[in-house]
Coordinates of C-alpha atoms in Angstrom, one line a residue:
M1 CA 58.2 -44.9 35.1
K2 CA 57.1 -41.9 37.0
T3 CA 57.0 -39.8 33.6
T4 CA 54.8 -42.0 31.6
L5 CA 52.7 -41.7 34.6
V6 CA 52.7 -37.6 34.3
K7 CA 52.1 -38.1 31.0
S8 CA 49.3 -40.5 31.1
Q9 CA 47.2 -37.7 33.7
I10 CA 47.7 -34.9 31.6
L11 CA 46.3 -36.4 28.8
I12 CA 43.4 -37.9 30.9
F13 CA 43.0 -34.1 32.0
A14 CA 43.1 -33.0 28.5
L15 CA 40.8 -35.1 27.1
L16 CA 38.3 -34.6 30.4
L17 CA 38.8 -30.9 29.4
F18 CA 37.8 -31.2 26.2
A19 CA 34.2 -33.3 26.5
S20 CA 33.6 -30.3 29.7
C21 CA 34.4 -27.9 26.7
K22 CA 32.3 -29.5 24.1
N23 CA 29.2 -30.4 26.8
D24 CA 29.4 -26.7 27.3
K25 CA 29.2 -25.7 23.7
I26 CA 26.2 -28.0 23.3
E27 CA 24.6 -26.5 26.4
T28 CA 25.4 -23.0 25.0
K29 CA 23.6 -24.3 22.2
K30 CA 20.5 -25.2 23.6
V31 CA 20.0 -22.3 25.7
T32 CA 20.6 -19.7 22.8
Q33 CA 17.6 -21.5 20.5
S34 CA 15.2 -20.6 23.4
E35 CA 14.7 -17.0 23.8
P36 CA 14.5 -15.7 26.9
E37 CA 10.8 -14.1 27.4
E38 CA 11.0 -10.4 27.6
I39 CA 10.0 -9.1 31.3
V40 CA 8.0 -6.3 31.7
V41 CA 7.1 -4.9 34.9
E42 CA 3.3 -3.7 35.4
P43 CA 3.0 -0.2 35.8
N44 CA 1.3 1.6 38.4
I45 CA -2.2 2.5 36.7
D46 CA -5.2 3.7 38.4
S47 CA -7.7 4.3 35.6
V48 CA -7.3 3.3 31.9
D49 CA -9.7 4.8 29.1
V50 CA -10.4 0.9 27.5
A51 CA -9.7 -2.1 27.9
I52 CA -9.6 -5.0 25.3
I53 CA -9.5 -8.3 27.1
N54 CA -9.5 -11.6 26.3
G55 CA -8.4 -10.7 23.0
N56 CA -6.1 -13.3 20.5
I57 CA -3.8 -10.4 20.0
L58 CA -1.9 -10.8 16.7
D59 CA 0.7 -8.3 16.8
G60 CA 1.5 -7.3 13.2
T61 CA 5.2 -9.0 13.0
G62 CA 4.5 -12.0 12.2
K63 CA 4.6 -13.9 15.4
K64 CA 1.8 -16.1 16.3
T65 CA -1.7 -15.1 18.2
Y66 CA -1.5 -15.0 22.1
S67 CA -3.7 -14.4 24.9
A68 CA -3.4 -10.9 26.8
N69 CA -5.2 -7.7 27.3
I70 CA -5.2 -4.3 26.2
Y71 CA -5.0 -1.0 27.9
I72 CA -5.6 2.2 26.4
N73 CA -5.5 6.0 27.6
S74 CA -6.1 8.8 25.5
D75 CA -4.7 7.4 22.3
S76 CA -2.3 4.9 23.3
I77 CA -1.5 1.5 24.3
V78 CA -0.6 1.6 28.1
Y79 CA -0.2 -1.7 28.7
I80 CA -0.5 -5.1 27.3
G81 CA -0.6 -8.3 29.7
N82 CA -3.0 -8.2 32.3
L83 CA -3.4 -5.8 35.4
T84 CA -3.6 -6.9 38.8
N85 CA -4.9 -3.1 40.2
P86 CA -8.1 -4.3 42.2
N87 CA -9.2 -0.6 41.8
L88 CA -8.6 -0.4 38.6
K89 CA -11.1 1.8 36.7
I90 CA -11.9 1.1 33.2
G91 CA -13.9 3.5 31.1
K92 CA -14.7 0.9 28.7
T93 CA -14.2 -2.8 28.4
I94 CA -14.5 -4.9 25.1
D95 CA -14.7 -8.4 25.9
A96 CA -12.9 -9.8 22.7
K97 CA -12.8 -13.5 23.8
G98 CA -12.5 -15.7 20.4
K99 CA -11.4 -12.9 18.5
T100 CA -8.5 -12.0 16.2
V101 CA -7.2 -8.0 17.7
S102 CA -4.9 -6.8 15.8
P103 CA -3.3 -3.5 14.8
G104 CA -5.6 -1.4 11.9
F105 CA -4.4 -1.6 8.4
I106 CA -2.7 0.5 6.5
D107 CA -3.3 1.4 3.0
L108 CA -0.2 2.0 0.9
H109 CA -2.1 3.7 -2.1
A110 CA -5.4 5.1 -1.6
H111 CA -7.1 7.6 -3.2
G112 CA -10.1 10.0 -2.3
N113 CA -10.5 13.8 -1.4
P114 CA -10.6 14.5 2.8
L115 CA -12.4 17.5 2.4
S116 CA -15.7 15.7 0.7
T117 CA -15.3 12.2 2.0
P118 CA -13.7 12.7 5.4
D119 CA -15.2 9.3 7.4
F120 CA -13.9 7.1 4.6
E121 CA -16.4 5.1 6.2
N122 CA -15.3 2.3 2.6
F123 CA -11.8 2.1 4.6
L124 CA -12.6 1.1 8.2
A125 CA -15.3 -1.1 7.0
M126 CA -12.3 -3.1 5.9
G127 CA -10.6 -2.6 8.6
V128 CA -8.4 0.1 7.5
T129 CA -7.4 2.9 10.3
T130 CA -4.6 4.7 7.9
I131 CA -4.5 5.8 4.4
V132 CA -2.0 6.9 1.8
L133 CA -3.1 10.2 -0.4
G134 CA -1.4 12.2 -3.2
Q135 CA -0.5 9.3 -5.0
D136 CA 0.0 8.6 -9.0
G137 CA 1.7 11.6 -9.0
S138 CA -1.2 13.7 -8.1
S139 CA -1.9 15.5 -5.2
T140 CA -3.5 18.9 -3.7
S141 CA -2.5 22.1 -5.7
A142 CA -3.5 24.0 -2.7
K143 CA -0.1 26.6 -2.5
D144 CA -0.2 26.5 1.3
L145 CA -0.2 22.9 1.9
A146 CA 0.3 23.5 5.6
N147 CA -2.8 25.7 5.9
Y148 CA -4.6 22.3 3.6
L149 CA -3.7 20.2 6.0
K150 CA -4.6 21.4 8.9
K151 CA -8.1 21.8 7.3
V152 CA -8.3 18.7 6.5
D153 CA -7.1 17.8 10.0
E154 CA -10.1 20.2 11.4
Q155 CA -12.9 17.5 9.5
N156 CA -14.3 14.4 11.3
L157 CA -12.0 12.3 9.6
G158 CA -12.5 8.3 10.5
V159 CA -8.9 7.6 9.1
N160 CA -5.8 8.3 10.0
I161 CA -3.8 10.5 6.3
V162 CA -0.6 9.9 5.0
E163 CA -0.1 12.4 2.1
F164 CA 2.7 12.4 -0.6
V165 CA 3.1 15.3 -3.3
G166 CA 2.6 14.4 -6.4
H167 CA 5.6 14.9 -9.3
G168 CA 2.5 15.7 -11.9
T169 CA 1.1 18.3 -9.6
L170 CA 4.6 20.2 -9.2
R171 CA 4.8 20.3 -13.1
N172 CA 1.9 22.3 -12.7
L173 CA 2.5 24.3 -10.2
A174 CA 5.7 25.5 -11.6
G175 CA 4.4 26.2 -15.1
I176 CA 6.0 23.0 -16.7
G177 CA 3.1 20.9 -17.6
T178 CA 3.9 18.8 -20.4
K179 CA 6.9 19.6 -21.3
S180 CA 9.2 17.1 -22.1
K181 CA 13.1 19.5 -22.0
I182 CA 12.9 21.8 -19.4
T183 CA 15.4 24.5 -18.6
E184 CA 17.6 25.0 -15.6
T185 CA 15.9 27.7 -14.0
E186 CA 12.7 25.5 -14.5
L187 CA 13.9 22.3 -12.5
E188 CA 15.5 24.3 -9.5
K189 CA 11.5 25.5 -9.0
L190 CA 10.6 21.9 -9.1
K191 CA 13.1 21.0 -6.4
A192 CA 11.9 24.1 -4.5
L193 CA 8.4 23.3 -4.4
L194 CA 9.6 19.7 -3.5
K195 CA 11.6 20.7 -0.9
E196 CA 9.3 23.1 0.8
R197 CA 6.6 20.0 0.7
L198 CA 8.2 17.7 1.9
Q199 CA 8.2 18.9 5.1
Y200 CA 4.6 18.2 5.3
T201 CA 5.0 15.0 3.1
F202 CA 6.2 11.7 3.2
G203 CA 7.4 11.7 -0.3
L204 CA 7.2 12.3 -3.7
S205 CA 4.7 10.1 -6.3
T206 CA 5.1 9.4 -9.6
G207 CA 2.7 8.7 -12.4
L208 CA 4.6 8.2 -15.6
E209 CA 1.9 6.9 -17.5
Y210 CA -0.4 9.9 -16.8
A211 CA 0.3 13.3 -18.1
P212 CA 2.2 15.2 -17.2
G213 CA 4.6 12.5 -15.4
L214 CA 5.4 10.8 -18.7
Y215 CA 6.8 13.5 -20.4
A216 CA 9.8 13.6 -17.8
E217 CA 13.2 12.6 -18.4
E218 CA 15.1 10.4 -16.2
S219 CA 17.5 13.1 -15.5
E220 CA 14.5 15.2 -13.7
L221 CA 13.5 12.1 -11.8
I222 CA 17.1 11.6 -10.9
A223 CA 17.6 15.2 -9.6
L224 CA 14.2 15.3 -7.4
A225 CA 15.5 11.8 -6.1
K226 CA 18.0 13.3 -4.6
V227 CA 16.0 16.1 -2.6
V228 CA 13.5 13.5 -1.5
G229 CA 16.7 11.6 -0.4
E230 CA 18.0 14.3 1.6
Q231 CA 15.2 14.8 3.3
N232 CA 15.2 11.0 4.3
K233 CA 11.7 10.6 2.7
M234 CA 10.4 8.3 -0.5
I235 CA 9.6 7.0 -4.0
M236 CA 6.1 6.0 -4.5
S237 CA 6.0 5.4 -8.4
H238 CA 3.1 4.8 -10.8
M239 CA 5.6 3.6 -13.0
R240 CA 6.3 4.3 -17.0
N241 CA 4.7 1.5 -18.5
E242 CA 3.2 -2.0 -16.6
D243 CA 2.9 -3.8 -19.7
D244 CA 4.8 -7.6 -19.6
D245 CA 7.1 -6.1 -22.3
A246 CA 8.0 -3.3 -20.3
I247 CA 7.5 -3.9 -16.9
I248 CA 11.4 -5.3 -16.5
E249 CA 12.2 -2.0 -17.6
S250 CA 10.1 0.4 -15.7
I251 CA 11.2 -1.5 -12.5
K252 CA 15.3 -0.9 -13.3
E253 CA 13.9 2.8 -13.8
L254 CA 12.7 3.5 -10.7
S255 CA 15.6 1.8 -9.2
R256 CA 18.0 3.9 -10.6
Q257 CA 16.2 6.5 -8.7
G258 CA 16.7 3.8 -5.9
S259 CA 20.6 5.2 -5.4
N260 CA 19.5 8.4 -3.9
T261 CA 16.4 7.6 -1.9
R262 CA 13.9 4.4 -0.8
V263 CA 11.9 3.7 -3.5
H264 CA 8.6 1.8 -3.9
I265 CA 6.3 0.5 -7.1
A266 CA 2.4 0.9 -6.4
H267 CA 0.3 -1.4 -7.7
L268 CA 2.5 -4.1 -9.3
K269 CA 0.9 -5.4 -11.8
S270 CA 2.2 -7.6 -14.9
V271 CA -0.5 -6.2 -18.2
Y272 CA -1.2 -9.8 -20.2
G273 CA 1.8 -11.3 -18.4
K274 CA 0.9 -14.5 -17.7
G275 CA 2.0 -17.7 -15.2
A276 CA 4.0 -18.3 -12.1
E277 CA 7.3 -18.3 -14.3
R278 CA 7.1 -14.8 -15.3
A279 CA 5.6 -13.8 -11.8
N280 CA 8.7 -15.2 -10.0
E281 CA 11.3 -13.4 -13.1
I282 CA 10.0 -10.3 -12.1
L283 CA 10.5 -10.6 -8.5
D284 CA 14.1 -12.3 -9.1
T285 CA 14.3 -8.7 -10.8
I286 CA 13.4 -6.7 -7.6
K287 CA 15.3 -8.9 -5.5
K288 CA 18.3 -8.7 -7.4
I289 CA 18.0 -4.9 -6.9
R290 CA 17.3 -5.3 -3.6
K291 CA 20.2 -7.2 -3.2
S292 CA 22.5 -4.4 -4.3
G293 CA 21.8 -2.0 -1.7
I294 CA 18.6 -0.3 -3.1
K295 CA 15.7 -0.1 -1.0
L296 CA 12.8 -1.4 -3.3
T297 CA 9.5 -2.3 -1.7
A298 CA 6.6 -2.6 -3.9
D299 CA 2.1 -3.1 -3.3
M300 CA -0.3 -4.6 -4.7
Y301 CA -4.2 -4.9 -4.7
P302 CA -6.2 -8.6 -5.3
Y303 CA -8.0 -8.1 -8.1
M304 CA -7.6 -9.0 -11.5
A305 CA -8.9 -5.6 -12.8
S306 CA -6.9 -2.7 -12.6
Y307 CA -8.4 1.0 -13.2
T308 CA -7.7 3.9 -14.1
G309 CA -9.0 7.1 -16.5
I310 CA -9.3 5.8 -20.2
S311 CA -6.3 7.6 -21.6
I312 CA -4.8 4.5 -20.9
V313 CA -5.2 3.5 -24.0
F314 CA -4.4 6.8 -26.1
P315 CA -1.1 7.7 -27.4
D316 CA 1.6 10.0 -25.2
W317 CA 0.8 12.8 -28.4
S318 CA -2.7 12.7 -27.5
K319 CA -4.0 12.2 -23.8
T320 CA -4.5 16.2 -23.2
P321 CA -7.2 18.4 -24.2
Q322 CA -5.0 20.1 -26.6
Q323 CA -3.1 17.2 -27.9
F324 CA -6.1 15.0 -28.8
A325 CA -7.8 18.1 -30.3
V326 CA -4.8 17.9 -33.1
A327 CA -4.1 14.6 -33.5
K328 CA -8.3 13.9 -34.5
K329 CA -7.7 16.5 -37.0
T330 CA -4.5 15.7 -38.6
R331 CA -3.2 11.9 -37.6
R332 CA -7.3 10.4 -37.3
K333 CA -6.1 7.2 -39.0
E334 CA -2.7 6.4 -36.8
L335 CA -5.4 7.6 -33.5
E336 CA -7.9 5.1 -34.6
D337 CA -5.3 2.2 -35.2
F338 CA -3.0 2.6 -31.9
I339 CA -6.1 2.9 -29.6
R340 CA -7.5 -0.9 -31.5
N341 CA -4.0 -2.0 -31.4
K342 CA -3.7 -1.4 -27.3
V343 CA -7.3 -2.2 -26.2
N344 CA -7.1 -5.5 -28.3
L345 CA -4.1 -6.1 -26.2
R346 CA -5.6 -5.1 -23.4
N347 CA -7.8 -8.5 -24.2
G348 CA -10.2 -6.5 -26.3
S349 CA -13.2 -4.2 -25.8
E350 CA -15.2 -6.8 -23.8
A351 CA -12.3 -6.3 -21.2
T352 CA -13.2 -3.0 -20.4
L353 CA -15.7 -1.8 -18.1
L354 CA -17.1 1.8 -17.8
G355 CA -17.0 3.7 -14.7
S356 CA -18.7 7.5 -15.3
A357 CA -21.8 7.7 -16.5
P358 CA -23.9 7.4 -18.3
Y359 CA -22.3 4.1 -19.6
T360 CA -21.3 3.0 -15.6
G361 CA -21.8 -0.2 -15.9
M362 CA -21.5 -1.0 -19.6
T363 CA -18.1 -2.7 -21.2
L364 CA -16.2 -0.6 -23.9
A365 CA -17.6 -3.0 -26.2
E366 CA -21.7 -2.6 -24.9
A367 CA -21.1 1.4 -25.0
A368 CA -20.1 1.4 -28.7
A369 CA -22.7 -1.2 -30.0
S370 CA -25.4 1.6 -28.3
K371 CA -23.7 4.2 -30.6
N372 CA -23.5 1.7 -33.5
K373 CA -19.8 2.1 -34.2
P374 CA -16.4 0.1 -33.8
F375 CA -15.3 1.1 -30.4
E376 CA -12.1 2.7 -31.4
Q377 CA -14.1 5.9 -33.1
F378 CA -16.3 5.5 -30.2
L379 CA -13.5 6.5 -27.6
I380 CA -12.6 9.0 -30.0
E381 CA -16.2 11.0 -30.6
D382 CA -18.0 10.1 -28.0
L383 CA -15.4 9.8 -25.0
G384 CA -12.1 11.2 -25.5
P385 CA -9.0 10.5 -23.3
Q386 CA -10.3 12.5 -20.5
G387 CA -14.3 11.1 -20.7
S388 CA -14.6 8.4 -18.3
S389 CA -12.7 5.9 -16.2
G390 CA -12.9 2.3 -16.5
A391 CA -11.5 -1.1 -15.3
Y392 CA -9.4 -3.3 -16.8
F393 CA -9.6 -7.1 -17.0
V394 CA -5.6 -7.3 -17.5
M395 CA -4.1 -9.5 -15.1
N396 CA -3.4 -13.0 -14.8
K397 CA -4.4 -14.6 -11.7
E398 CA -1.6 -17.2 -11.4
L399 CA 0.7 -14.6 -11.5
Q400 CA -0.8 -12.0 -9.6
E401 CA -1.2 -14.6 -6.8
T402 CA 2.3 -15.3 -7.3
F403 CA 2.9 -12.0 -5.9
L404 CA 0.9 -11.8 -3.2
K405 CA 2.4 -15.0 -2.0
D406 CA 6.1 -13.3 -1.7
P407 CA 7.3 -11.5 1.6
I408 CA 7.9 -8.4 0.2
M409 CA 5.1 -7.7 -1.3
G410 CA 2.9 -4.9 0.9
I411 CA -1.2 -4.6 0.0
C412 CA -2.7 -1.6 -1.0
S413 CA -6.2 -0.8 -2.4
D414 CA -6.2 2.1 -5.4
G415 CA -9.5 2.5 -4.0
S416 CA -11.7 5.4 -2.8
K417 CA -15.3 5.7 -1.6
T418 CA -16.2 6.8 -5.0
G419 CA -14.9 5.0 -7.6
H420 CA -16.9 2.4 -9.5
H421 CA -13.9 -0.9 -8.6
P422 CA -14.6 -3.0 -6.1
R423 CA -11.2 -2.6 -4.2
G424 CA -12.3 0.3 -2.7
H425 CA -14.5 -1.4 -0.5
G426 CA -12.9 -5.2 -0.5
T427 CA -9.7 -5.2 -0.5
F428 CA -8.6 -5.9 2.8
A429 CA -11.3 -7.8 3.8
K430 CA -10.9 -10.0 0.3
I431 CA -7.5 -10.3 1.4
I432 CA -8.6 -12.5 4.2
E433 CA -11.3 -14.0 3.4
T434 CA -9.8 -15.1 -0.2
Y435 CA -6.6 -15.4 0.4
V436 CA -6.8 -16.7 4.1
V437 CA -9.7 -18.9 5.2
K438 CA -10.8 -19.6 1.2
D439 CA -7.7 -20.4 -0.3
S440 CA -5.2 -20.8 2.0
I441 CA -2.1 -18.7 -0.1
L442 CA -1.3 -16.8 3.3
S443 CA -1.9 -17.6 6.9
L444 CA -3.3 -15.3 9.4
E445 CA -0.5 -13.9 10.5
E446 CA 1.3 -13.2 7.4
A447 CA -1.3 -11.4 6.0
V448 CA -1.8 -9.4 8.8
R449 CA 1.9 -8.4 8.8
K450 CA 1.5 -7.0 5.1
M451 CA -0.8 -4.8 6.1
T452 CA 0.0 -3.7 9.7
F453 CA 3.7 -3.7 10.5
Y454 CA 5.4 -4.2 6.9
A455 CA 3.1 -1.3 5.7
A456 CA 4.5 1.2 8.9
E457 CA 7.9 -0.1 7.8
I458 CA 7.9 0.7 4.3
L459 CA 6.4 4.7 5.8
Q460 CA 8.8 4.6 8.5
L461 CA 5.8 5.3 10.1
P462 CA 6.6 5.6 13.9
K463 CA 4.2 3.8 16.9
R464 CA 2.1 2.5 13.8
G465 CA 1.5 -0.7 12.7
T466 CA 1.9 -2.7 15.8
F467 CA 1.2 -3.3 19.8
A468 CA 3.7 -2.0 21.9
I469 CA 3.2 0.0 25.4
G470 CA 3.2 3.8 23.7
N471 CA 2.3 3.2 20.3
K472 CA -1.2 4.7 18.7
A473 CA -4.1 2.8 19.7
D474 CA -5.5 2.2 16.3
I475 CA -7.0 -2.0 16.5
I476 CA -9.7 -3.8 14.9
I477 CA -11.3 -7.1 16.2
F478 CA -12.9 -9.2 14.6
E479 CA -13.1 -13.4 14.0
P480 CA -11.6 -14.3 10.3
N481 CA -14.1 -16.5 9.5
N482 CA -16.7 -13.6 9.5
I483 CA -15.6 -11.4 7.2
K484 CA -17.0 -10.7 3.7
A485 CA -16.3 -8.5 0.4
P486 CA -19.2 -8.7 -1.1
A487 CA -18.5 -5.6 -3.3
D488 CA -17.9 -6.7 -7.0
Y489 CA -17.9 -4.7 -10.1
V490 CA -21.6 -4.8 -10.7
N491 CA -22.2 -3.2 -7.0
P492 CA -19.1 -2.1 -6.2
H493 CA -19.7 0.2 -3.1
Q494 CA -21.2 -2.7 -0.7
L495 CA -19.0 -2.2 2.4
A496 CA -17.0 -4.9 4.0
K497 CA -18.2 -7.0 6.8
G498 CA -17.1 -9.1 9.8
F499 CA -14.7 -6.3 11.4
E500 CA -17.2 -5.8 14.5
K501 CA -15.2 -3.5 16.3
V502 CA -12.6 -0.7 14.8
L503 CA -10.4 2.1 17.3
V504 CA -8.5 5.0 15.3
N505 CA -6.4 6.7 17.8
G506 CA -8.0 5.3 20.9
K507 CA -11.7 5.9 19.9
L508 CA -14.5 3.4 19.1
V509 CA -15.9 4.8 15.9
R510 CA -17.3 2.0 14.2
D511 CA -19.4 -0.4 16.2
N512 CA -20.5 -3.9 14.8
E513 CA -21.1 -2.3 11.4
K514 CA -22.6 1.6 12.7
L515 CA -20.5 4.4 12.7
A516 CA -19.7 6.6 15.1
S517 CA -21.2 10.4 15.0
E518 CA -17.7 11.5 16.6
L519 CA -14.7 10.0 14.1
S520 CA -11.0 10.3 15.5
G521 CA -8.8 10.1 12.5
K522 CA -6.1 12.4 12.3
V523 CA -3.6 13.7 9.4
L524 CA 0.0 12.5 10.2
L525 CA 3.1 14.6 10.0
P526 CA 6.5 13.2 9.3
K527 CA 9.0 13.7 12.4

């Protein structure tokens, strides 16, 4: 009887212990569901240069907005919250009540000459505070890159500049030009030039649809990728072929370089590809590559027309002036047939809008008709592969918008202050006006994440792209419903509207659409 009683007591104790442990587990689970808020001790600050108060803070990470003040000294954020020091001295107070306050946007792929258009107001007007230059395999050919960047930094820069070194530029500096099979000596020269220039740049850009990059064999690109990887930099690539029937193989070629370094697809598009299903096939290819361990990312711009030189419709064997002169004499009919077929594949001559004088704003069909010629003859006799740039209406809305919605996709303009395409003046405003406010394809939090934190993460750009104490004060203030992108294909140089205040490195450089006389952009160098 005594033994039975003891056993019963033990059983009851065990059941109680089990229930207690079970309850502990439930309670533990409840605790882990809500993380404790980070406690930031208020610093002892007596004065600040700028205080942005009462704003709705969108920090760039994708988190929801919250109310807080941002305090700035010199070029950096010193506190986010509410400083309670009653004797705090504030140089300038900006009341952002009812406004969104976010990090300045980072344009992952831009163009322009900072020595001739240093203010880059087109970018500031659409909330961009940092741009990435040296794209598509083409960068400055200055032999002393350090001195060139020093000279750029001395300009009255409106935005921060991140520089890449162009693969095509390296080929030209090395005296290789359009050669396909290069010698070991020439490859070593390329590698040495690249290694030297990577000291001052964030990586290598390739333009494999353009001369001279298109002549590079894959072995050359792999060898250069190893140099880039050794320096912990990245490759941004205008890939070999953006046509729908070649895009997957182009991505795979870039991914093979990614075995050695981080790789990035510039302005992802599928020329004459159509539909969400096709977009998802392309995205799935990228995601499988990423899952294999390759650090592959991509960006795009929110327009259905690309913009580049007219050489894009000429065959590889006629793109340079020398090749073109030979092709006209010895392969004229073949040249005409190629151009006619290429243009028709790209939705025809009505889908090409020329962007260079004297045909600016005319379609290829209209320009050819003005000369009473078929468009292929007009291109050969009146323009040539170097004779114009143009916008090409070759993308499908459903496909491109499927790209846009995917979290792995960053944003770029691929635009400049002078190019005849609205993307250079409208891209980032269009993302908010059309895809956030009008069509609700993206939440504001996700759109800002793509254009700030995610862009900085891709570039491994320190202290930019989000709000934190010690980060640089690149900040924009706006009301999303007021953002407009009036630039269009007829009048592409209209500045974006609605970004009320733009600060670059802690200085207010654009205030209610007025540009300051003294700007504060910097050339950003890799650490």
